[in-house]
Coordinates of C-alpha atoms in Angstrom, one line a residue:
Chain A
M1279 CA 76.9 25.6 55.8
R1280 CA 80.2 24.1 56.9
Q1281 CA 82.8 26.8 57.6
T1282 CA 87.0 26.0 56.9
E1283 CA 89.8 28.6 56.6
I1284 CA 91.1 26.7 53.4
C1285 CA 89.2 24.7 51.8
I1286 CA 91.5 22.6 49.2
I1287 CA 90.1 20.8 46.3
G1288 CA 92.0 17.6 45.2
G1289 CA 93.9 15.3 47.2
G1290 CA 96.6 14.4 45.2
P1291 CA 100.5 15.5 45.1
A1292 CA 99.8 19.1 45.0
G1293 CA 96.3 19.4 47.3
L1294 CA 97.8 16.8 49.8
T1295 CA 101.3 19.1 50.0
A1296 CA 99.3 22.7 50.2
A1297 CA 97.4 20.9 53.0
L1298 CA 100.3 19.9 55.0
K1299 CA 101.6 23.5 54.8
A1300 CA 98.7 25.3 55.6
A1301 CA 97.9 23.1 58.5
N1302 CA 101.6 23.4 59.8
L1303 CA 101.3 27.1 59.8
G1304 CA 97.7 26.7 61.9
A1305 CA 95.2 27.0 59.3
S1306 CA 92.1 24.8 59.6
V1307 CA 92.3 22.9 56.1
T1308 CA 89.2 20.7 54.5
V1309 CA 90.4 18.3 51.6
I1310 CA 87.7 17.1 49.2
D1311 CA 88.6 14.7 47.0
R1312 CA 86.5 12.5 45.0
N1313 CA 87.9 9.3 45.0
D1314 CA 87.7 7.4 48.6
Y1315 CA 91.1 7.5 48.9
L1316 CA 94.1 10.0 48.8
G1317 CA 96.5 10.3 47.5
G1318 CA 95.4 11.1 43.3
Q1319 CA 97.7 10.0 40.4
L1320 CA 100.4 9.3 42.9
I1321 CA 99.0 6.1 44.1
K1322 CA 99.9 4.0 40.6
Q1323 CA 103.0 5.7 40.2
T1324 CA 105.4 2.3 41.1
H1325 CA 108.8 3.9 39.6
R1326 CA 111.1 5.5 41.2
F1327 CA 110.9 9.3 41.0
F1328 CA 113.3 11.9 39.8
G1329 CA 114.0 15.3 41.5
S1330 CA 115.9 16.2 44.6
K1331 CA 116.7 14.5 47.8
Q1332 CA 113.6 17.2 49.5
Q1333 CA 111.8 16.1 46.8
R1334 CA 112.2 12.5 48.1
A1335 CA 114.0 11.7 44.7
S1336 CA 114.3 8.1 44.1
E1337 CA 111.2 6.9 45.7
R1338 CA 108.6 5.6 44.5
G1339 CA 105.5 7.2 43.8
I1340 CA 103.0 5.1 45.7
N1341 CA 105.1 5.0 48.8
I1342 CA 105.1 9.2 48.7
A1343 CA 101.2 8.7 48.3
K1344 CA 100.6 6.5 51.5
E1345 CA 103.0 8.8 53.8
L1346 CA 101.2 11.7 52.6
A1347 CA 98.0 10.4 52.9
E1348 CA 99.2 9.1 56.3
A1349 CA 100.2 12.6 57.3
V1350 CA 97.3 14.2 56.2
H1351 CA 94.5 12.0 57.9
N1352 CA 96.3 12.2 61.0
H1353 CA 96.3 16.2 61.2
D1354 CA 94.0 17.6 63.9
K1355 CA 94.0 20.6 62.0
I1356 CA 92.8 19.0 58.6
T1357 CA 89.5 17.9 57.9
V1358 CA 89.1 15.1 54.6
F1359 CA 86.1 14.1 52.4
T1360 CA 86.7 11.6 50.3
G1361 CA 84.2 10.1 47.8
A1362 CA 83.1 14.0 47.6
T1363 CA 82.7 15.6 44.4
V1364 CA 82.6 19.6 43.9
L1365 CA 79.8 20.1 41.9
G1366 CA 80.1 23.9 42.1
Y1367 CA 81.6 27.4 42.5
Y1368 CA 79.1 30.0 43.5
K1369 CA 79.7 33.9 43.1
D1370 CA 79.5 34.3 46.9
G1371 CA 82.2 31.9 47.5
V1372 CA 80.1 29.0 48.3
I1373 CA 80.9 25.4 47.3
T1374 CA 78.9 22.6 46.9
V1375 CA 80.0 19.1 47.2
E1376 CA 77.8 15.8 46.7
H1377 CA 79.5 13.0 49.7
N1378 CA 77.2 10.1 50.2
E1379 CA 74.4 11.0 47.7
K1380 CA 74.3 14.4 50.1
L1381 CA 74.7 17.6 49.1
I1382 CA 76.9 19.4 51.5
T1383 CA 77.8 23.3 51.5
I1384 CA 81.3 24.9 52.4
K1385 CA 82.3 28.9 52.6
P1386 CA 86.2 29.1 52.8
A1387 CA 88.1 31.9 53.5
K1388 CA 90.7 30.5 50.7
A1389 CA 90.6 28.0 48.3
I1390 CA 93.1 26.3 46.9
V1391 CA 91.8 24.7 43.9
A1392 CA 94.0 21.4 43.0
T1393 CA 91.9 19.0 40.6
G1394 CA 95.0 17.7 38.1
G1395 CA 94.0 17.2 34.6
A1396 CA 92.6 14.7 32.1
E1397 CA 94.4 12.0 29.5
K1398 CA 94.0 13.8 25.9
N1399 CA 92.3 11.8 23.1
L1400 CA 93.5 11.1 19.3
L1401 CA 92.0 11.5 16.2
F1402 CA 91.8 8.6 13.6
P1403 CA 89.5 5.8 12.8
N1404 CA 88.0 3.4 15.2
N1405 CA 89.6 5.4 18.3
D1406 CA 86.5 4.2 19.7
L1407 CA 86.8 1.0 20.3
P1408 CA 86.7 -1.1 23.3
G1409 CA 90.7 -2.1 23.9
I1410 CA 92.0 1.7 23.3
Y1411 CA 92.4 3.6 26.4
G1412 CA 94.5 6.3 28.1
A1413 CA 97.8 4.9 29.5
G1414 CA 96.9 6.5 32.4
A1415 CA 93.8 4.4 32.7
V1416 CA 96.1 1.5 31.8
Q1417 CA 98.3 2.2 34.6
T1418 CA 95.5 2.4 37.3
L1419 CA 93.8 -1.2 36.2
V1420 CA 97.4 -3.2 36.4
N1421 CA 99.0 -1.1 39.4
V1422 CA 96.0 -0.2 41.5
Y1423 CA 93.6 -3.5 40.8
G1424 CA 96.7 -6.0 39.4
V1425 CA 94.4 -6.9 35.9
K1426 CA 95.3 -6.9 32.8
P1427 CA 94.1 -4.9 30.1
G1428 CA 94.9 -7.5 27.2
K1429 CA 98.2 -9.3 26.0
R1430 CA 100.0 -7.2 23.6
V1431 CA 100.0 -3.3 23.5
L1432 CA 100.2 -0.6 21.1
M1433 CA 101.7 2.7 23.0
V1434 CA 101.2 5.8 21.5
G1435 CA 103.2 8.6 22.5
A1436 CA 107.1 8.6 23.6
G1437 CA 106.6 11.3 26.4
N1438 CA 107.3 10.6 30.0
I1439 CA 103.6 8.7 30.7
G1440 CA 104.2 6.5 27.7
V1441 CA 107.4 5.3 28.2
I1442 CA 107.1 4.5 32.0
V1443 CA 103.9 2.9 31.9
S1444 CA 105.4 0.6 28.6
Y1445 CA 108.0 -0.2 31.6
Q1446 CA 104.9 -0.7 34.0
L1447 CA 103.5 -3.0 31.9
L1448 CA 106.6 -5.2 31.2
Q1449 CA 106.8 -5.2 34.9
A1450 CA 103.4 -6.4 35.2
G1451 CA 104.2 -9.2 32.0
I1452 CA 102.5 -7.4 29.7
E1453 CA 103.8 -7.3 26.2
V1454 CA 104.5 -4.1 25.0
V1455 CA 104.7 -4.5 20.6
A1456 CA 105.9 -1.0 20.2
I1457 CA 106.2 2.6 21.3
I1458 CA 105.2 5.0 18.4
E1459 CA 105.5 9.0 18.4
A1460 CA 104.7 11.8 16.4
A1461 CA 107.4 13.8 16.6
P1462 CA 111.1 13.3 16.1
K1463 CA 112.4 12.9 19.1
I1464 CA 111.6 11.0 22.4
G1465 CA 109.9 13.3 24.9
A1466 CA 110.4 11.2 27.9
Y1467 CA 113.7 11.1 29.7
W1468 CA 116.4 9.0 28.0
V1469 CA 117.1 7.0 30.9
H1470 CA 113.4 5.7 30.8
A1471 CA 113.2 5.3 26.8
S1472 CA 116.7 3.4 27.4
K1473 CA 115.3 1.2 30.0
V1474 CA 112.3 0.0 27.9
V1475 CA 113.9 -0.4 24.4
R1476 CA 117.0 -2.5 26.2
A1477 CA 113.9 -4.9 27.3
G1478 CA 112.8 -5.4 23.8
V1479 CA 110.5 -2.6 22.9
P1480 CA 111.7 -0.7 20.1
I1481 CA 110.3 2.9 20.2
Y1482 CA 109.8 4.1 16.4
T1483 CA 109.8 8.0 16.5
K1484 CA 108.2 10.3 13.1
H1485 CA 105.3 7.6 13.4
T1486 CA 101.6 7.6 14.2
I1487 CA 99.0 5.5 14.0
K1488 CA 97.1 5.4 11.0
R1489 CA 93.4 3.4 12.3
A1490 CA 92.7 0.8 14.7
W1491 CA 91.3 -2.5 14.1
G1492 CA 88.4 -4.6 15.2
E1493 CA 84.7 -5.3 15.2
K1494 CA 83.9 -5.2 18.6
E1495 CA 87.2 -4.8 20.2
V1496 CA 90.4 -3.7 19.3
A1497 CA 91.8 -6.8 16.9
G1498 CA 94.6 -4.3 15.7
A1499 CA 96.4 -1.3 14.1
T1500 CA 97.9 0.4 11.4
I1501 CA 101.0 3.0 12.3
V1502 CA 102.6 5.1 9.5
Q1503 CA 105.8 6.9 9.2
L1504 CA 105.6 10.7 9.2
D1505 CA 108.0 13.2 6.8
D1506 CA 109.1 16.6 8.2
N1507 CA 105.8 18.5 7.6
W1508 CA 104.1 15.3 9.9
Q1509 CA 102.3 14.2 6.7
P1510 CA 102.5 10.1 6.6
V1511 CA 104.6 8.8 3.8
P1512 CA 102.6 6.3 1.3
G1513 CA 104.0 3.1 1.6
T1514 CA 105.4 3.2 5.1
E1515 CA 102.6 1.6 6.7
M1516 CA 103.1 -1.4 9.5
D1517 CA 100.0 -3.5 10.4
L1518 CA 100.6 -4.7 13.9
D1519 CA 99.2 -7.6 16.1
V1520 CA 97.8 -5.9 19.2
D1521 CA 94.8 -6.1 21.2
V1522 CA 95.5 -3.3 23.5
I1523 CA 96.1 0.5 22.1
C1524 CA 97.2 3.3 24.7
L1525 CA 97.3 6.5 24.2
S1526 CA 99.7 8.8 25.9
V1527 CA 99.1 12.3 23.9
G1528 CA 99.1 14.8 26.4
L1529 CA 97.1 15.9 29.2
S1530 CA 94.7 18.8 29.9
P1531 CA 94.4 20.8 32.9
L1532 CA 90.5 20.0 35.0
T1533 CA 89.4 23.8 34.9
E1534 CA 85.9 24.0 35.1
L1535 CA 85.8 25.2 38.6
L1536 CA 88.5 27.7 37.8
W1537 CA 85.9 29.1 34.8
Q1538 CA 83.0 28.7 37.3
A1539 CA 85.0 30.9 39.7
G1540 CA 85.5 33.3 37.0
C1541 CA 89.2 33.1 37.0
E1542 CA 90.8 34.7 34.0
M1543 CA 91.9 32.3 31.7
K1544 CA 94.4 31.9 28.7
F1545 CA 95.3 29.4 26.7
V1546 CA 98.7 28.5 26.8
P1547 CA 100.1 25.0 24.2
E1548 CA 102.4 24.9 26.6
L1549 CA 100.6 24.2 29.3
G1550 CA 98.0 22.0 28.3
G1551 CA 95.8 24.1 27.6
H1552 CA 93.3 26.4 29.4
V1553 CA 95.0 27.6 32.6
P1554 CA 94.2 30.3 35.2
I1555 CA 96.2 33.7 34.9
R1556 CA 97.8 33.7 38.6
N1557 CA 100.4 36.2 40.6
Q1558 CA 103.7 34.5 42.4
Q1559 CA 101.7 33.7 44.9
L1560 CA 99.7 31.4 42.9
E1561 CA 96.6 33.7 44.1
T1562 CA 94.5 33.6 40.4
T1563 CA 92.7 36.9 39.6
V1564 CA 89.6 35.8 42.2
A1565 CA 90.8 37.1 45.6
G1566 CA 91.5 33.9 47.5
V1567 CA 91.4 31.4 44.8
Y1568 CA 94.8 29.5 44.8
V1569 CA 95.7 27.1 42.1
A1570 CA 98.0 24.3 42.4
G1571 CA 99.6 21.3 40.2
D1572 CA 98.4 20.0 37.0
V1573 CA 95.4 22.3 36.9
G1574 CA 97.5 25.3 36.7
G1575 CA 99.9 23.9 33.4
I1576 CA 100.7 20.2 33.4
E1577 CA 103.9 19.5 34.5
E1578 CA 104.7 16.2 36.5
A1579 CA 104.3 15.2 40.0
S1580 CA 107.2 17.0 41.9
A1581 CA 106.3 19.8 40.6
A1582 CA 103.1 19.8 41.5
M1583 CA 104.0 19.1 45.4
M1584 CA 106.2 22.3 45.3
E1585 CA 103.4 24.2 43.8
G1586 CA 101.1 23.3 46.6
A1587 CA 103.5 24.0 49.3
L1588 CA 104.1 27.0 48.0
A1589 CA 100.0 27.5 47.5
G1590 CA 99.6 26.6 51.1
L1591 CA 101.9 28.5 52.7
N1592 CA 100.6 31.7 50.7
A1593 CA 96.7 30.8 51.6
A1594 CA 97.5 30.8 55.6
K1595 CA 100.2 33.4 55.6
A1596 CA 97.0 35.6 53.9
L1597 CA 94.8 34.4 56.6
G1598 CA 97.5 36.1 59.2
Y1599 CA 99.4 32.7 60.5
D1600 CA 103.2 33.0 60.7
A1601 CA 106.0 31.2 61.9
P1602 CA 109.5 32.3 62.7
D1603 CA 111.3 30.9 59.4
F1604 CA 107.9 31.2 57.1
K1605 CA 110.9 33.5 54.9
E1606 CA 113.0 30.5 54.8
Q1607 CA 110.0 27.8 53.9
Q1608 CA 108.8 30.0 51.2
A1609 CA 112.3 30.6 50.1
D1610 CA 113.2 27.1 49.9
V1611 CA 110.3 26.1 48.2
I1612 CA 110.3 28.5 45.6
K1613 CA 114.7 27.6 45.1
E1614 CA 114.0 24.0 44.8
L1615 CA 110.9 24.9 42.1
T1616 CA 113.2 26.9 40.5
G1617 CA 115.7 23.8 40.0
L1618 CA 113.1 22.0 38.4
R1619 CA 112.6 24.2 35.8
S1620 CA 115.9 25.1 35.3
G1621 CA 117.5 22.4 32.5
P1622 CA 116.6 21.9 29.3
V1623 CA 113.4 19.9 29.7
G1624 CA 111.8 22.9 32.4
E1625 CA 112.1 25.2 28.8
K1626 CA 108.7 24.7 27.8
I1627 CA 107.2 25.2 31.2
L1628 CA 109.1 28.4 31.9
H1629 CA 108.0 29.5 28.7
G1630 CA 104.2 28.8 29.0
M1631 CA 105.0 30.3 32.7
A1632 CA 105.3 33.5 31.5
K1633 CA 102.5 34.0 29.6
V1634 CA 100.3 33.7 32.9
V1635 CA 102.1 34.5 35.8
R1636 CA 101.5 38.5 36.5
Chain B
M32 CA 93.5 -11.9 33.4
R33 CA 94.8 -11.0 36.5
I34 CA 98.5 -10.0 37.4
N35 CA 100.1 -13.2 39.6
E36 CA 103.6 -12.0 40.6
H37 CA 104.8 -7.9 40.6
P38 CA 108.3 -7.1 41.7
I39 CA 107.0 -4.1 42.9
L40 CA 103.7 -4.4 44.5
N41 CA 101.5 -6.5 46.4
F42 CA 97.9 -6.4 45.2
E43 CA 95.5 -6.4 48.4
K44 CA 92.3 -8.0 47.6
G45 CA 89.0 -8.1 49.4
S46 CA 86.9 -11.0 49.7
K47 CA 86.0 -13.2 46.1
V48 CA 82.0 -12.5 45.4
K49 CA 79.5 -13.7 42.8
F50 CA 78.6 -10.6 40.6
Y51 CA 76.4 -10.9 37.1
Y52 CA 77.3 -9.7 33.9
N53 CA 74.4 -8.9 31.5
G54 CA 73.1 -12.6 33.5
Q55 CA 76.1 -14.2 33.5
A56 CA 77.5 -15.1 37.0
L57 CA 81.1 -13.9 37.1
E58 CA 83.7 -13.8 40.2
G59 CA 85.5 -10.6 41.2
Y60 CA 86.6 -9.1 44.5
E61 CA 84.7 -7.0 46.9
G62 CA 86.1 -3.2 46.8
E63 CA 87.7 -3.3 43.1
T64 CA 86.0 -1.3 40.8
I65 CA 83.3 -3.0 38.6
A66 CA 85.2 -2.1 35.2
A67 CA 88.4 -4.2 36.9
A68 CA 86.5 -7.2 38.0
L69 CA 84.8 -6.9 34.5
H70 CA 88.7 -7.1 32.6
A71 CA 89.5 -9.8 35.0
N72 CA 87.5 -11.6 33.2
G73 CA 88.1 -10.8 29.9
V74 CA 84.9 -8.0 29.5
R75 CA 86.2 -5.0 27.8
T76 CA 83.0 -3.5 26.3
M77 CA 80.3 -1.6 28.8
R78 CA 77.8 0.3 26.6
E79 CA 76.8 0.9 23.1
S80 CA 76.8 4.4 22.0
I81 CA 73.9 6.5 21.8
H82 CA 73.2 7.2 18.1
L83 CA 75.5 4.5 16.0
H84 CA 75.4 1.9 18.7
R85 CA 79.1 0.8 18.8
P86 CA 80.6 -0.5 21.8
R87 CA 82.6 1.6 24.3
G88 CA 85.0 0.8 26.6
L89 CA 86.8 2.3 29.2
F90 CA 89.0 5.2 28.6
C91 CA 90.3 7.2 31.3
N92 CA 89.5 5.0 34.4
I93 CA 89.3 7.5 37.1
G94 CA 85.6 9.0 36.6
N95 CA 86.6 11.6 34.2
C96 CA 84.7 10.6 30.6
S97 CA 82.0 8.8 31.1
S98 CA 83.0 6.3 28.7
C99 CA 82.4 3.4 30.7
L100 CA 78.5 3.9 31.9
M101 CA 76.7 0.7 32.9
V102 CA 73.3 -0.3 34.1
V103 CA 74.0 -1.4 37.7
D104 CA 71.4 -3.1 39.9
G105 CA 68.8 -1.3 37.4
K106 CA 70.6 1.8 37.7
P107 CA 71.6 3.5 34.6
N108 CA 74.9 5.7 33.8
V109 CA 76.8 4.5 36.7
R110 CA 80.7 5.1 36.1
V111 CA 81.8 1.1 36.1
C112 CA 85.9 2.6 36.6
V113 CA 84.9 4.3 39.7
E114 CA 81.9 2.4 41.0
K115 CA 82.8 -0.6 43.7
L116 CA 82.2 -4.2 43.2
R117 CA 79.6 -5.8 45.8
A118 CA 78.3 -9.7 46.3
G119 CA 75.5 -9.8 44.2
M120 CA 75.6 -6.7 41.5
Y121 CA 73.9 -6.6 38.7
V122 CA 75.5 -5.1 35.9
E123 CA 74.5 -4.7 32.2
T124 CA 75.5 -3.5 29.3
Q125 CA 74.3 0.0 28.7
K126 CA 71.9 0.7 25.3
G127 CA 70.6 4.2 25.0
K128 CA 70.9 7.0 27.6
G129 CA 69.2 5.1 30.3
E130 CA 66.3 5.7 32.6
L131 CA 65.8 6.0 36.1
K132 CA 62.8 4.1 37.0
Chain C
M777 CA 120.2 8.1 18.1
L778 CA 119.4 8.0 21.3
A779 CA 116.7 11.3 20.9
Q780 CA 115.4 9.1 18.2
N781 CA 115.5 5.6 19.4
G782 CA 116.3 5.7 23.0
I783 CA 119.9 3.6 22.1
P784 CA 123.0 5.4 23.2
T785 CA 125.8 5.9 20.8
P786 CA 129.0 4.5 20.6
K787 CA 130.3 7.8 21.1
D788 CA 127.7 8.5 23.7
I789 CA 129.3 5.5 25.7
A790 CA 132.5 6.5 25.0
Q791 CA 132.2 9.6 27.0
V792 CA 131.2 7.9 30.2
M793 CA 133.8 4.8 30.1
P794 CA 135.8 4.4 32.3
N795 CA 139.5 4.3 30.9
A796 CA 141.6 1.1 30.3
D797 CA 143.8 1.7 33.3
R798 CA 140.9 2.3 35.8
L799 CA 139.1 -1.0 34.0
A800 CA 142.2 -3.0 34.7
K801 CA 141.7 -2.2 38.7
G802 CA 138.6 -3.6 39.6
P803 CA 134.8 -2.8 39.7
V804 CA 133.9 0.5 38.5
A805 CA 130.7 2.4 37.9
M806 CA 129.5 3.5 35.1
A807 CA 126.8 6.1 34.4
E808 CA 124.8 6.1 31.2
C809 CA 123.0 9.4 32.1
F810 CA 122.8 11.6 28.9
Q811 CA 120.7 13.9 29.5
N812 CA 120.1 17.1 32.1
I813 CA 117.6 16.1 33.7
P814 CA 116.4 17.2 37.4
C815 CA 117.5 14.7 39.4
D816 CA 120.7 13.9 41.8
P817 CA 120.3 11.3 44.4
C818 CA 123.5 9.4 42.6
Y819 CA 125.4 12.4 44.1
H820 CA 124.1 12.4 47.5
S821 CA 124.5 7.9 47.7
C822 CA 128.3 8.1 47.1
K823 CA 129.7 7.7 50.2
R824 CA 133.5 8.3 48.7
Q825 CA 132.7 11.6 46.8
A826 CA 133.3 10.0 43.6
I827 CA 130.3 11.3 42.2
Q828 CA 131.3 15.4 41.6
P829 CA 129.0 17.7 43.5
F830 CA 126.0 19.3 41.7
K831 CA 126.3 23.4 41.2
D832 CA 122.8 22.4 39.7
I833 CA 120.0 19.8 39.9
N834 CA 120.0 19.3 35.6
E835 CA 123.6 18.4 36.0
R836 CA 124.9 15.0 35.0
P837 CA 126.8 12.9 37.1
Q838 CA 130.5 13.2 36.7
I839 CA 132.2 9.7 38.4
D840 CA 135.6 10.3 39.4
H841 CA 136.5 6.8 38.4
Q842 CA 140.0 6.8 40.2
K843 CA 137.8 7.5 43.6
C844 CA 135.2 5.2 43.1
N845 CA 135.8 1.6 44.2
G846 CA 132.3 0.2 42.5
C847 CA 130.6 -0.2 45.6
G848 CA 127.1 0.0 43.8
L849 CA 125.4 2.7 46.2
C850 CA 124.5 5.1 43.0
L851 CA 123.5 2.0 41.1
M852 CA 120.8 1.2 43.5
R853 CA 119.8 4.7 44.2
C854 CA 119.4 5.6 40.4
P855 CA 115.9 6.2 39.5
G856 CA 117.1 5.9 35.7
L857 CA 118.2 2.7 36.4
A858 CA 121.3 3.9 34.4
I859 CA 124.0 3.1 36.4
F860 CA 126.0 -0.3 36.1
I861 CA 129.2 -1.5 37.9
I862 CA 132.0 -3.1 35.7
D863 CA 134.4 -5.1 36.8
E864 CA 137.1 -6.6 34.4
T865 CA 139.3 -8.4 37.1
Y866 CA 136.9 -10.9 37.8
S867 CA 138.6 -13.7 35.6
E868 CA 141.0 -14.3 32.8
Q869 CA 138.3 -14.4 30.4
Q870 CA 135.0 -13.0 31.7
A871 CA 134.2 -9.8 33.0
L872 CA 131.1 -8.8 35.7
V873 CA 128.4 -6.3 34.8
K874 CA 126.4 -5.7 37.9
L875 CA 122.8 -4.1 36.8
P876 CA 119.3 -3.2 38.1
Y877 CA 116.7 -5.2 37.5
E878 CA 113.0 -4.5 38.1
Y879 CA 111.2 -7.9 36.6
L880 CA 110.1 -11.3 38.0
P881 CA 110.8 -14.0 38.1
L882 CA 114.5 -13.5 39.4
P883 CA 117.5 -15.9 37.7
G884 CA 118.9 -18.2 39.8
V885 CA 122.7 -18.4 40.6
G886 CA 124.5 -20.7 38.3
E887 CA 121.5 -19.9 35.7
V888 CA 122.8 -19.0 32.0
V889 CA 120.8 -16.1 30.6
A890 CA 120.7 -14.6 27.5
A891 CA 123.0 -11.6 26.9
V892 CA 121.0 -8.7 25.7
N893 CA 122.7 -5.3 24.4
R894 CA 121.4 -1.8 24.8
A895 CA 119.6 -2.1 21.6
G896 CA 117.3 -5.2 23.2
E897 CA 119.3 -7.4 20.9
I898 CA 120.7 -10.8 22.5
V899 CA 124.6 -10.9 22.2
G900 CA 125.7 -14.1 23.8
E901 CA 125.4 -15.7 26.8
A902 CA 125.7 -14.7 30.5
K903 CA 126.1 -16.6 33.7
V904 CA 124.3 -15.3 36.7
V905 CA 126.8 -15.0 39.6
K906 CA 124.8 -13.2 42.3
V907 CA 121.4 -11.7 42.9
Q908 CA 121.5 -8.8 45.5
S909 CA 117.5 -8.2 46.5
G910 CA 115.5 -7.7 49.8
Q911 CA 113.7 -5.2 51.6
N912 CA 116.1 -2.4 52.2
L913 CA 116.4 -2.5 48.0
D914 CA 112.5 -1.6 47.6
G915 CA 111.9 -3.9 44.4
T916 CA 114.7 -3.0 42.2
S917 CA 117.3 -6.1 42.4
V918 CA 121.1 -6.3 41.6
V919 CA 121.8 -8.8 39.2
W920 CA 125.6 -9.9 38.8
L921 CA 126.1 -11.2 35.6
A922 CA 129.6 -13.0 34.1
V923 CA 130.0 -12.3 30.7
P924 CA 132.9 -12.3 28.0
K925 CA 135.3 -9.8 28.6
D926 CA 134.8 -8.2 25.0
L927 CA 130.9 -8.2 25.8
S928 CA 131.7 -6.3 29.0
M929 CA 130.4 -3.1 27.2
E930 CA 128.0 -4.4 25.5
V931 CA 125.6 -6.3 27.7
R932 CA 123.2 -4.2 29.7
H933 CA 120.2 -6.4 30.3
F934 CA 119.2 -10.4 30.0
K935 CA 116.8 -12.3 29.6
I936 CA 115.8 -15.6 31.1
K937 CA 115.7 -18.2 28.5
G938 CA 112.0 -19.4 28.1
V939 CA 110.4 -16.6 30.4
R940 CA 111.1 -13.2 28.5

């Protein structure tokens, strides 16, 4: 059995930031990630980030991923296991991990769960045909491996992910036929929307996909307009000649380990599904188990990094580690996080948080 | 289909290798996922659904959803979205639940 | 409407447009940023303090067009690619529109391209005057388009003929 002071599950923006903050205070940290690289979904974010200067605004996600991963790999207080899948969290606080087809057991003093989220699916006839992907899946194919999913794409969902991935498809030389959105308003930041619209991609709000066509693979899609009660308007169907359909209809937190650990959970639609009850320190109802990033509520990478920083600081502090400027560091992170959520787009998150933060 | 030029990214590729898809020889790059190599060759179907035998492809592409299970070198239920390509791999469409030999 | 189709209305544009006097004096920045989102690199990038300090990260950029000299630093830093430089003094008949561009291929200097408006529609022709790119721009090139003067407030994108 391996011992470590803080075990961080998930090496994405939240997990890596948590690791650095905790290790800088002096804690010994183990980071586990099932991929064979660190960075999580940051490694395919080619666009420039929003946020403040401190949150690396205007830098591309791919570069942030590289920097964070390098810092974590080079830190002598941090041990990294990549290609390692956490299998279970047991009552006595033992974490089991599959690594290179061998079982490892780890007993940490504190755990930070930063497992992120998973893309949701949507119900419509033929939604299981090859050629229908999560938007993030296509983003991985295109931006990590340089491979096209097809020639002509219908994007379902005009939130930030749908619109940003559409833009990235255009950059890769792939045609995006349309972006449709069931809601009456575009959910993405409008600047992202304007960027794809001027490049020739129409966005149809109050539209949904009625069905996909094709025998063995996607060969087309029918979209339809929705009325104010979200019901299809007869006669407004439109057939689109596409061979790829991307679904960008939200994410749900990947919370299996938290359920196993016995954390008290609550269904909060604003945060994407079931999320753990936590205190201001981001500690769940199971003492010593912290959360950071999308697993605690779907948000975005800048907020995930700030939450990671907070969880890392708090977990290390709870182990007795300290720094002369600890209070300042903590206050700084909280200030940044509050800033991120203080505008109109943060309202939904704050509503959700109010239901789970005790 | 591969992306030849990109305004932001440079794609670093491993060495070119030959692999087999249902007996047919294809080319891919070592270190990319099997799913990426198949897509680059225009193959988007990975398995058959268990009951209705409908074609299934990639959905999440990050190892979550198990939509892309294939038989790789005789081993069933391999998530080809995360399994890396190696020279000479034998990749087959999975039908049914798969059996360990 | 911007929230419905991603296209800013003439009313939206009027809010952020420099006045005629200022436009007559030379290059000036125009921030087509119409939503309060947590983002502030434009303000940090301005060396002349022409973009007023943000009290809150969710504020929208307020450009003091009198202080702005159209240098373009904010254009290069805006993650939303929403800042443009307009120079109506370029020539008798033409104005310059400098816009961020993150696609390949890049146009050649002197090339005539299709001038595209905010809705993605071709509205005329433009001539490429200069293309700024390079490592410090990290993938975001700045393309200088000469357009007929009456299109300086219309053209915000372009299409290379026969490409996209």
